[in-house]
Amino acid sequence: SPVICIAFHPGGKIFVTGSHDNTARLWDAGERREIAKLQGHIDWVTSVAFSPEGSTLVTADWDGKIILWDLQEGRLRSQLSGHGGIVGALAFSPDERSLASASDDRSVRIWRAGDDPLSLASPLLATIPAHPDQVISVTFSPDGTLLATGGADRTVRIWRTLDRTLLQTLSGHGGAVECLAFSPAGDVLAVGSRGRSLRLWAVRGWRLLHTIDGHGGAVECLAFSPDGSLIASGAADHVTRIWQVADGALRRMLAGHNGPVAGVSFCPSGARVATLGEDDRLLIWDVADGMEVAALRPLSGRVTGLAFSPDGDWLAVGGGDGAATIYNLYEATAPLSQHIDHRGAVGSLAFAEDGARLITAAGDRSVRAYRLSSAECVILLQTHGSAQGATIAPGGRLLASSDGENTVQIWQLGERGGQFWRVLRGLRSRPRLLCFSPRADLLAVALDDGTMQIWRLEALAAEQVGPQVTIAGIAGRVRSIAFRNDGSILATGSDSGQVQLWRTGDGALHTLLAGSGPAVVGLAFAPDGRSLAGGDADGQLRIWAVPGTSRGKFGSRRRESEQTTGIIGHAGAVEHLAYNPTGDLLASGASDGTVRLWRITVG
C-alpha cells in the first residue's frame, strides 16, 4: 500500500512507515524487511514519530486519532482524540514528557506523553490556535524551550513552550511550510516549503541566513547531520539534496527515486543518509562518495543506448521511441538536440573519434551521423541487415549487425556514407548480442546456443575464416557483454545473476563475480579496468572491484571479486551503462525511461 509518512528510529537501525492501508509498519533498515505491523487505526496513517529515546512510537491518522505504542512491550499504550481534522505532523519534546500534534483544524495540541494518559483526567495540556489555515508541520527545539509550527499561510510561528506565548512570526516563504527542523545545537531553524525553497534562520535574533533555491518541487522533508554542518532536503521533484549549512552551497544530489521523497534521515555517524520515496523504496546513500549527481529528464520510451563524447562533456542517450538525445553535462537537464529521429528504437550509438559527430543505428535499419556544431544529419546507410543486434564500434568507423540468420555483417562507415566490408559465416546458431572492443579490434558474438565467439578484425581483414576464440561454460543465457579497455578481458552477464570474466586470448575463465539473483542486463568496465559496473533486471546497479588490477593489470586468477557498491536507483531494468573518459562519472539507463548520473570515487 502506498506510503504516506516515515520516521527513522534514533538508533538508525529501524524505521516506521504509515500507509493508505490504515497500518504502521516497522522495518529493519539494514535488511529492508518488515519486522512488525501495527494495527489500530481505521483510516490512513498520516504521521509517525519516535520518542527521542526510541521507546515510544506515536502514529496519527486522517480522522485525527493519535495512538501511542510501547515498543519495548510491543503493545498499544494509549489513544488520544480531539482534533477536528487530519493530523499531519507529530513531535516529541526532548524530555519525552510532551507530544505536539499539528492538524488541518488550524490547531496544535500539546499532550502529556511522559505518563500513561489513560491514568489522567485529561492528557491534553494545551490547544494552540496556531495559524489561520491548516497547520502542516511542527517541531521542538533541542532544549525544549521553543516550539516551531508551519502552516498553509506560508509562515512559521515560534512559541515559548512554557506558556505557549507567540514569540516570532517568520514570513516570506514561497508556499505552504511543509517541514521544519532545528539543528542539533539549536542555533539554526530550517524551513522547507511548497515554494521549492529551503530557508535557514538564525535562532538568535531570527535573522535569515540563507534562502536556497534549487529544488524542482515542494520541499517535503528535512534532516540535519549529527554535527549540524549539513542539511538534507527531500522534494517532490524526486531528488534529495545535501547542503552546507555555513554557506548554503550544494554538496550532493541524490536522485534515485521515482516519486516524491517522503522522508530523510542521517545515520548516527553522519556518514550515510537514508531516503524514502513515495515509490515505496528506501535508498541508503554514502554522503562522502558514490553519490548520484543528476537525473536526466525521463524519455518517452525505454533507454536503449548511452555514449559519452571523447572529452566527457556530452552524453548521448538512445530511446525506444527512435530519438537520440544529446546532453551537455554542464547543463544536464537541458538537451542539446532531439533531432536525430529514427522510425525504430535506437539500438546503438557512438561518438566519432574527434567528438564532432554522433553516429546512430536503429530499428529502421538506417545509420545516421549528426554533426554537433551544425545540427546536420546525414544518412550513412539506408539498410544494414536486421534491426536486431546492431552495434557501432567506439569511434564510429564500423557497424556490425545480424541479419536474423547465422551470419553477422560488418560495415565500414565514413563521413558521408558507408559500405559493406565483411561477413561472419558459419555461426553455429543465431547471434543474440554483438559487442566491439574499445579499440575496435575485436568483435564478440553471443549465440543462442550459449556460446560466445571472439573475432579479430585483423584476421578478418586477412580473410581468415572462423572465430579466433570460442567461449563455453557461461552460466545461463547471456544478457549483457562488455570488454575491458585493453581488450584482454570480456565480461558476460546472464539470467543466472552471475557475471563472469573471460580471457580473450584463450577463452579461459578468469574470474567469477559473486552473486546470484536478478538477470544482469547491463555491463561496463571503468576506463582503468579496475572496476566493473553491472545493472540488473530489478533496477539495481552494482560496482565490483576487479581482482588483480591494483596496478592496472590482472594478477593471478581468483574465484570471486568484491562487490564494493550496490545502489537501487531505477524502477526498471538497468540495461545500459557507460563511464565517462576519466572514470569519475557513470551513466545508467533503464527500461523505465530514466537516465541517472553517479559520481564515482577514482583511486
mmCIF file of N, CA and C in Angstrom, residues 333-425:
data_model
loop_
_atom_site.group_PDB
_atom_site.id
_atom_site.type_symbol
_atom_site.label_atom_id
_atom_site.label_comp_id
_atom_site.label_asym_id
_atom_site.label_seq_id
_atom_site.Cartn_x
_atom_site.Cartn_y
_atom_site.Cartn_z
ATOM 1 N N THR A 333 20.086 19.095 -17.381
ATOM 2 C CA THR A 333 18.639 18.996 -17.503
ATOM 3 C C THR A 333 18.130 19.470 -18.856
ATOM 4 N N ALA A 334 18.992 20.116 -19.648
ATOM 5 C CA ALA A 334 18.555 20.665 -20.932
ATOM 6 C C ALA A 334 19.245 19.935 -22.075
ATOM 7 N N PRO A 335 18.501 19.225 -22.934
ATOM 8 C CA PRO A 335 19.137 18.527 -24.041
ATOM 9 C C PRO A 335 19.601 19.491 -25.117
ATOM 10 N N LEU A 336 20.721 19.134 -25.768
ATOM 11 C CA LEU A 336 21.199 19.926 -26.903
ATOM 12 C C LEU A 336 20.269 19.735 -28.094
ATOM 13 N N SER A 337 19.891 18.499 -28.331
ATOM 14 C CA SER A 337 19.098 18.235 -29.523
ATOM 15 C C SER A 337 18.305 16.953 -29.369
ATOM 16 N N GLN A 338 17.159 16.919 -30.004
ATOM 17 C CA GLN A 338 16.387 15.693 -30.136
ATOM 18 C C GLN A 338 15.990 15.508 -31.602
ATOM 19 N N HIS A 339 16.867 15.958 -32.493
ATOM 20 C CA HIS A 339 16.527 15.964 -33.911
ATOM 21 C C HIS A 339 16.991 14.709 -34.643
ATOM 22 N N ILE A 340 17.606 13.768 -33.944
ATOM 23 C CA ILE A 340 18.039 12.538 -34.598
ATOM 24 C C ILE A 340 16.906 11.544 -34.423
ATOM 25 N N ASP A 341 15.960 11.574 -35.321
ATOM 26 C CA ASP A 341 14.741 10.793 -35.160
ATOM 27 C C ASP A 341 14.702 9.633 -36.142
ATOM 28 N N HIS A 342 14.781 8.423 -35.604
ATOM 29 C CA HIS A 342 14.617 7.217 -36.402
ATOM 30 C C HIS A 342 13.161 6.751 -36.331
ATOM 31 N N ARG A 343 12.829 5.817 -37.176
ATOM 32 C CA ARG A 343 11.483 5.243 -37.163
ATOM 33 C C ARG A 343 11.418 3.966 -36.346
ATOM 34 N N GLY A 344 12.482 3.651 -35.681
ATOM 35 C CA GLY A 344 12.522 2.499 -34.796
ATOM 36 C C GLY A 344 13.469 2.784 -33.658
ATOM 37 N N ALA A 345 13.455 1.947 -32.647
ATOM 38 C CA ALA A 345 14.289 2.162 -31.468
ATOM 39 C C ALA A 345 15.755 2.312 -31.846
ATOM 40 N N VAL A 346 16.439 3.242 -31.182
ATOM 41 C CA VAL A 346 17.876 3.432 -31.397
ATOM 42 C C VAL A 346 18.607 2.283 -30.715
ATOM 43 N N GLY A 347 19.214 1.410 -31.525
ATOM 44 C CA GLY A 347 19.838 0.224 -30.970
ATOM 45 C C GLY A 347 21.266 0.420 -30.521
ATOM 46 N N SER A 348 21.971 1.381 -31.125
ATOM 47 C CA SER A 348 23.368 1.611 -30.772
ATOM 48 C C SER A 348 23.744 3.027 -31.173
ATOM 49 N N LEU A 349 24.690 3.602 -30.445
ATOM 50 C CA LEU A 349 25.187 4.934 -30.781
ATOM 51 C C LEU A 349 26.603 5.101 -30.271
ATOM 52 N N ALA A 350 27.380 5.937 -30.972
ATOM 53 C CA ALA A 350 28.771 6.184 -30.599
ATOM 54 C C ALA A 350 29.206 7.519 -31.175
ATOM 55 N N PHE A 351 30.057 8.215 -30.442
ATOM 56 C CA PHE A 351 30.646 9.451 -30.948
ATOM 57 C C PHE A 351 31.835 9.118 -31.849
ATOM 58 N N ALA A 352 32.041 9.963 -32.857
ATOM 59 C CA ALA A 352 33.243 9.848 -33.681
ATOM 60 C C ALA A 352 34.470 10.129 -32.820
ATOM 61 N N GLU A 353 35.632 9.717 -33.297
ATOM 62 C CA GLU A 353 36.853 9.845 -32.503
ATOM 63 C C GLU A 353 37.154 11.285 -32.118
ATOM 64 N N ASP A 354 36.796 12.238 -32.987
ATOM 65 C CA ASP A 354 37.053 13.646 -32.676
ATOM 66 C C ASP A 354 35.914 14.292 -31.892
ATOM 67 N N GLY A 355 34.855 13.542 -31.623
ATOM 68 C CA GLY A 355 33.731 14.055 -30.849
ATOM 69 C C GLY A 355 32.819 14.992 -31.598
ATOM 70 N N ALA A 356 33.074 15.202 -32.883
ATOM 71 C CA ALA A 356 32.297 16.182 -33.643
ATOM 72 C C ALA A 356 30.962 15.639 -34.127
ATOM 73 N N ARG A 357 30.860 14.308 -34.231
ATOM 74 C CA ARG A 357 29.625 13.711 -34.748
ATOM 75 C C ARG A 357 29.161 12.592 -33.827
ATOM 76 N N LEU A 358 27.843 12.363 -33.845
ATOM 77 C CA LEU A 358 27.250 11.212 -33.175
ATOM 78 C C LEU A 358 26.681 10.298 -34.242
ATOM 79 N N ILE A 359 27.047 9.020 -34.194
ATOM 80 C CA ILE A 359 26.557 8.044 -35.164
ATOM 81 C C ILE A 359 25.544 7.151 -34.470
ATOM 82 N N THR A 360 24.392 6.939 -35.104
ATOM 83 C CA THR A 360 23.323 6.140 -34.505
ATOM 84 C C THR A 360 22.851 5.077 -35.482
ATOM 85 N N ALA A 361 22.484 3.915 -34.940
ATOM 86 C CA ALA A 361 21.869 2.841 -35.720
ATOM 87 C C ALA A 361 20.574 2.458 -35.032
ATOM 88 N N ALA A 362 19.533 2.175 -35.829
ATOM 89 C CA ALA A 362 18.219 1.980 -35.225
ATOM 90 C C ALA A 362 17.444 0.852 -35.876
ATOM 91 N N GLY A 363 16.267 0.617 -35.307
ATOM 92 C CA GLY A 363 15.402 -0.454 -35.769
ATOM 93 C C GLY A 363 14.835 -0.237 -37.152
ATOM 94 N N ASP A 364 14.935 0.975 -37.684
ATOM 95 C CA ASP A 364 14.501 1.215 -39.066
ATOM 96 C C ASP A 364 15.581 0.822 -40.069
ATOM 97 N N ARG A 365 16.670 0.215 -39.553
ATOM 98 C CA ARG A 365 17.782 -0.311 -40.350
ATOM 99 C C ARG A 365 18.642 0.778 -40.983
ATOM 100 N N SER A 366 18.503 1.996 -40.521
ATOM 101 C CA SER A 366 19.337 3.075 -41.046
ATOM 102 C C SER A 366 20.430 3.427 -40.055
ATOM 103 N N VAL A 367 21.501 4.030 -40.572
ATOM 104 C CA VAL A 367 22.597 4.560 -39.762
ATOM 105 C C VAL A 367 22.718 6.039 -40.097
ATOM 106 N N ARG A 368 22.750 6.880 -39.067
ATOM 107 C CA ARG A 368 22.788 8.322 -39.286
ATOM 108 C C ARG A 368 23.952 8.937 -38.522
ATOM 109 N N ALA A 369 24.431 10.058 -39.045
ATOM 110 C CA ALA A 369 25.502 10.806 -38.390
ATOM 111 C C ALA A 369 25.015 12.231 -38.165
ATOM 112 N N TYR A 370 25.139 12.693 -36.939
ATOM 113 C CA TYR A 370 24.671 14.029 -36.562
ATOM 114 C C TYR A 370 25.875 14.863 -36.157
ATOM 115 N N ARG A 371 26.076 15.994 -36.819
ATOM 116 C CA ARG A 371 27.196 16.880 -36.503
ATOM 117 C C ARG A 371 26.750 17.881 -35.446
ATOM 118 N N LEU A 372 27.453 17.900 -34.299
ATOM 119 C CA LEU A 372 27.031 18.721 -33.175
ATOM 120 C C LEU A 372 27.090 20.209 -33.481
ATOM 121 N N SER A 373 28.083 20.633 -34.231
ATOM 122 C CA SER A 373 28.281 22.068 -34.451
ATOM 123 C C SER A 373 27.237 22.685 -35.372
ATOM 124 N N SER A 374 26.760 21.908 -36.351
ATOM 125 C CA SER A 374 25.849 22.468 -37.352
ATOM 126 C C SER A 374 24.460 21.852 -37.341
ATOM 127 N N ALA A 375 24.269 20.809 -36.546
ATOM 128 C CA ALA A 375 22.995 20.080 -36.488
ATOM 129 C C ALA A 375 22.680 19.357 -37.793
ATOM 130 N N GLU A 376 23.679 19.211 -38.678
ATOM 131 C CA GLU A 376 23.474 18.482 -39.923
ATOM 132 C C GLU A 376 23.352 16.993 -39.630
ATOM 133 N N CYS A 377 22.367 16.354 -40.236
ATOM 134 C CA CYS A 377 22.167 14.919 -40.053
ATOM 135 C C CYS A 377 22.281 14.232 -41.409
ATOM 136 N N VAL A 378 23.190 13.266 -41.520
ATOM 137 C CA VAL A 378 23.456 12.562 -42.773
ATOM 138 C C VAL A 378 23.108 11.094 -42.593
ATOM 139 N N ILE A 379 22.382 10.536 -43.561
ATOM 140 C CA ILE A 379 22.096 9.103 -43.542
ATOM 141 C C ILE A 379 23.277 8.379 -44.174
ATOM 142 N N LEU A 380 23.982 7.587 -43.379
ATOM 143 C CA LEU A 380 25.156 6.871 -43.878
ATOM 144 C C LEU A 380 24.765 5.576 -44.570
ATOM 145 N N LEU A 381 23.768 4.885 -44.031
ATOM 146 C CA LEU A 381 23.269 3.647 -44.627
ATOM 147 C C LEU A 381 21.751 3.646 -44.551
ATOM 148 N N GLN A 382 21.106 3.214 -45.625
ATOM 149 C CA GLN A 382 19.654 3.091 -45.602
ATOM 150 C C GLN A 382 19.229 1.761 -45.001
ATOM 151 N N THR A 383 20.083 0.766 -45.135
ATOM 152 C CA THR A 383 19.772 -0.535 -44.554
ATOM 153 C C THR A 383 21.074 -1.220 -44.194
ATOM 154 N N HIS A 384 21.035 -1.942 -43.086
ATOM 155 C CA HIS A 384 22.247 -2.657 -42.663
ATOM 156 C C HIS A 384 21.891 -4.048 -42.164
ATOM 157 N N GLY A 385 20.935 -4.692 -42.819
ATOM 158 C CA GLY A 385 20.532 -6.011 -42.360
ATOM 159 C C GLY A 385 19.406 -5.895 -41.362
ATOM 160 N N SER A 386 19.387 -6.794 -40.418
ATOM 161 C CA SER A 386 18.298 -6.826 -39.445
ATOM 162 C C SER A 386 18.433 -5.718 -38.423
ATOM 163 N N ALA A 387 17.287 -5.355 -37.842
ATOM 164 C CA ALA A 387 17.301 -4.371 -36.763
ATOM 165 C C ALA A 387 17.815 -4.973 -35.472
ATOM 166 N N GLN A 388 17.907 -6.288 -35.427
ATOM 167 C CA GLN A 388 18.309 -6.946 -34.196
ATOM 168 C C GLN A 388 19.828 -6.974 -34.055
ATOM 169 N N GLY A 389 20.323 -6.599 -32.908
ATOM 170 C CA GLY A 389 21.725 -6.800 -32.578
ATOM 171 C C GLY A 389 22.710 -5.871 -33.233
ATOM 172 N N ALA A 390 22.268 -4.766 -33.805
ATOM 173 C CA ALA A 390 23.215 -3.848 -34.436
ATOM 174 C C ALA A 390 24.048 -3.144 -33.381
ATOM 175 N N THR A 391 25.333 -2.992 -33.644
ATOM 176 C CA THR A 391 26.205 -2.278 -32.711
ATOM 177 C C THR A 391 27.247 -1.486 -33.488
ATOM 178 N N ILE A 392 27.509 -0.274 -33.029
ATOM 179 C CA ILE A 392 28.510 0.605 -33.635
ATOM 180 C C ILE A 392 29.781 0.530 -32.803
ATOM 181 N N ALA A 393 30.917 0.440 -33.460
ATOM 182 C CA ALA A 393 32.187 0.378 -32.747
ATOM 183 C C ALA A 393 32.524 1.738 -32.154
ATOM 184 N N PRO A 394 33.236 1.766 -31.020
ATOM 185 C CA PRO A 394 33.726 3.041 -30.486
ATOM 186 C C PRO A 394 34.517 3.790 -31.556
ATOM 187 N N GLY A 395 34.265 5.079 -31.683
ATOM 188 C CA GLY A 395 34.884 5.859 -32.746
ATOM 189 C C GLY A 395 34.021 5.982 -33.975
ATOM 190 N N GLY A 396 32.996 5.105 -34.099
ATOM 191 C CA GLY A 396 32.013 5.237 -35.164
ATOM 192 C C GLY A 396 32.459 4.849 -36.548
ATOM 193 N N ARG A 397 33.520 4.044 -36.688
ATOM 194 C CA ARG A 397 34.016 3.694 -38.025
ATOM 195 C C ARG A 397 33.478 2.357 -38.536
ATOM 196 N N LEU A 398 32.929 1.531 -37.647
ATOM 197 C CA LEU A 398 32.438 0.213 -38.037
ATOM 198 C C LEU A 398 31.055 -0.025 -37.455
ATOM 199 N N LEU A 399 30.276 -0.839 -38.160
ATOM 200 C CA LEU A 399 28.962 -1.275 -37.698
ATOM 201 C C LEU A 399 28.860 -2.771 -37.913
ATOM 202 N N ALA A 400 28.372 -3.483 -36.915
ATOM 203 C CA ALA A 400 28.094 -4.910 -37.056
ATOM 204 C C ALA A 400 26.615 -5.134 -36.815
ATOM 205 N N SER A 401 26.011 -6.007 -37.624
ATOM 206 C CA SER A 401 24.593 -6.310 -37.435
ATOM 207 C C SER A 401 24.316 -7.734 -37.866
ATOM 208 N N SER A 402 23.303 -8.311 -37.237
ATOM 209 C CA SER A 402 22.883 -9.658 -37.588
ATOM 210 C C SER A 402 21.723 -9.570 -38.560
ATOM 211 N N ASP A 403 21.672 -10.501 -39.506
ATOM 212 C CA ASP A 403 20.589 -10.493 -40.488
ATOM 213 C C ASP A 403 19.460 -11.435 -40.108
ATOM 214 N N GLY A 404 19.503 -11.936 -38.866
ATOM 215 C CA GLY A 404 18.464 -12.854 -38.421
ATOM 216 C C GLY A 404 18.793 -14.304 -38.711
ATOM 217 N N GLU A 405 19.786 -14.550 -39.560
ATOM 218 C CA GLU A 405 20.253 -15.904 -39.835
ATOM 219 C C GLU A 405 21.541 -16.122 -39.047
ATOM 220 N N ASN A 406 22.297 -17.137 -39.402
ATOM 221 C CA ASN A 406 23.529 -17.448 -38.686
ATOM 222 C C ASN A 406 24.723 -16.720 -39.292
ATOM 223 N N THR A 407 24.560 -15.435 -39.546
ATOM 224 C CA THR A 407 25.645 -14.616 -40.076
ATOM 225 C C THR A 407 25.631 -13.252 -39.404
ATOM 226 N N VAL A 408 26.780 -12.571 -39.464
ATOM 227 C CA VAL A 408 26.908 -11.194 -38.992
ATOM 228 C C VAL A 408 27.590 -10.395 -40.090
ATOM 229 N N GLN A 409 27.039 -9.238 -40.409
ATOM 230 C CA GLN A 409 27.623 -8.366 -41.423
ATOM 231 C C GLN A 409 28.363 -7.220 -40.746
ATOM 232 N N ILE A 410 29.495 -6.831 -41.332
ATOM 233 C CA ILE A 410 30.272 -5.700 -40.824
ATOM 234 C C ILE A 410 30.383 -4.660 -41.929
ATOM 235 N N TRP A 411 30.117 -3.400 -41.544
ATOM 236 C CA TRP A 411 30.113 -2.290 -42.489
ATOM 237 C C TRP A 411 31.144 -1.259 -42.059
ATOM 238 N N GLN A 412 31.773 -0.631 -43.053
ATOM 239 C CA GLN A 412 32.660 0.497 -42.793
ATOM 240 C C GLN A 412 31.870 1.791 -42.951
ATOM 241 N N LEU A 413 32.043 2.709 -42.002
ATOM 242 C CA LEU A 413 31.307 3.969 -42.007
ATOM 243 C C LEU A 413 32.267 5.125 -42.239
ATOM 244 N N GLY A 414 31.918 6.000 -43.177
ATOM 245 C CA GLY A 414 32.736 7.171 -43.470
ATOM 246 C C GLY A 414 32.024 8.454 -43.104
ATOM 247 N N GLU A 415 32.539 9.567 -43.607
ATOM 248 C CA GLU A 415 31.958 10.872 -43.310
ATOM 249 C C GLU A 415 30.579 11.041 -43.927
ATOM 250 N N ARG A 416 30.405 10.529 -45.161
ATOM 251 C CA ARG A 416 29.158 10.787 -45.884
ATOM 252 C C ARG A 416 28.408 9.519 -46.253
ATOM 253 N N GLY A 417 28.934 8.379 -45.919
ATOM 254 C CA GLY A 417 28.248 7.148 -46.290
ATOM 255 C C GLY A 417 28.924 5.934 -45.688
ATOM 256 N N GLY A 418 28.472 4.755 -46.104
ATOM 257 C CA GLY A 418 29.035 3.520 -45.593
ATOM 258 C C GLY A 418 29.050 2.452 -46.658
ATOM 259 N N GLN A 419 29.861 1.402 -46.451
ATOM 260 C CA GLN A 419 29.928 0.317 -47.412
ATOM 261 C C GLN A 419 30.143 -1.010 -46.699
ATOM 262 N N PHE A 420 29.623 -2.072 -47.322
ATOM 263 C CA PHE A 420 29.790 -3.410 -46.773
ATOM 264 C C PHE A 420 31.266 -3.792 -46.776
ATOM 265 N N TRP A 421 31.711 -4.479 -45.687
ATOM 266 C CA TRP A 421 33.125 -4.856 -45.592
ATOM 267 C C TRP A 421 33.315 -6.367 -45.505
ATOM 268 N N ARG A 422 32.756 -7.007 -44.472
ATOM 269 C CA ARG A 422 32.964 -8.439 -44.272
ATOM 270 C C ARG A 422 31.678 -9.081 -43.742
ATOM 271 N N VAL A 423 31.614 -10.393 -43.857
ATOM 272 C CA VAL A 423 30.516 -11.150 -43.268
ATOM 273 C C VAL A 423 31.104 -12.307 -42.470
ATOM 274 N N LEU A 424 30.553 -12.547 -41.300
ATOM 275 C CA LEU A 424 30.951 -13.687 -40.473
ATOM 276 C C LEU A 424 29.995 -14.827 -40.777
ATOM 277 N N ARG A 425 30.503 -15.889 -41.356
ATOM 278 C CA ARG A 425 29.659 -17.015 -41.754
ATOM 279 C C ARG A 425 29.939 -18.228 -40.871
#
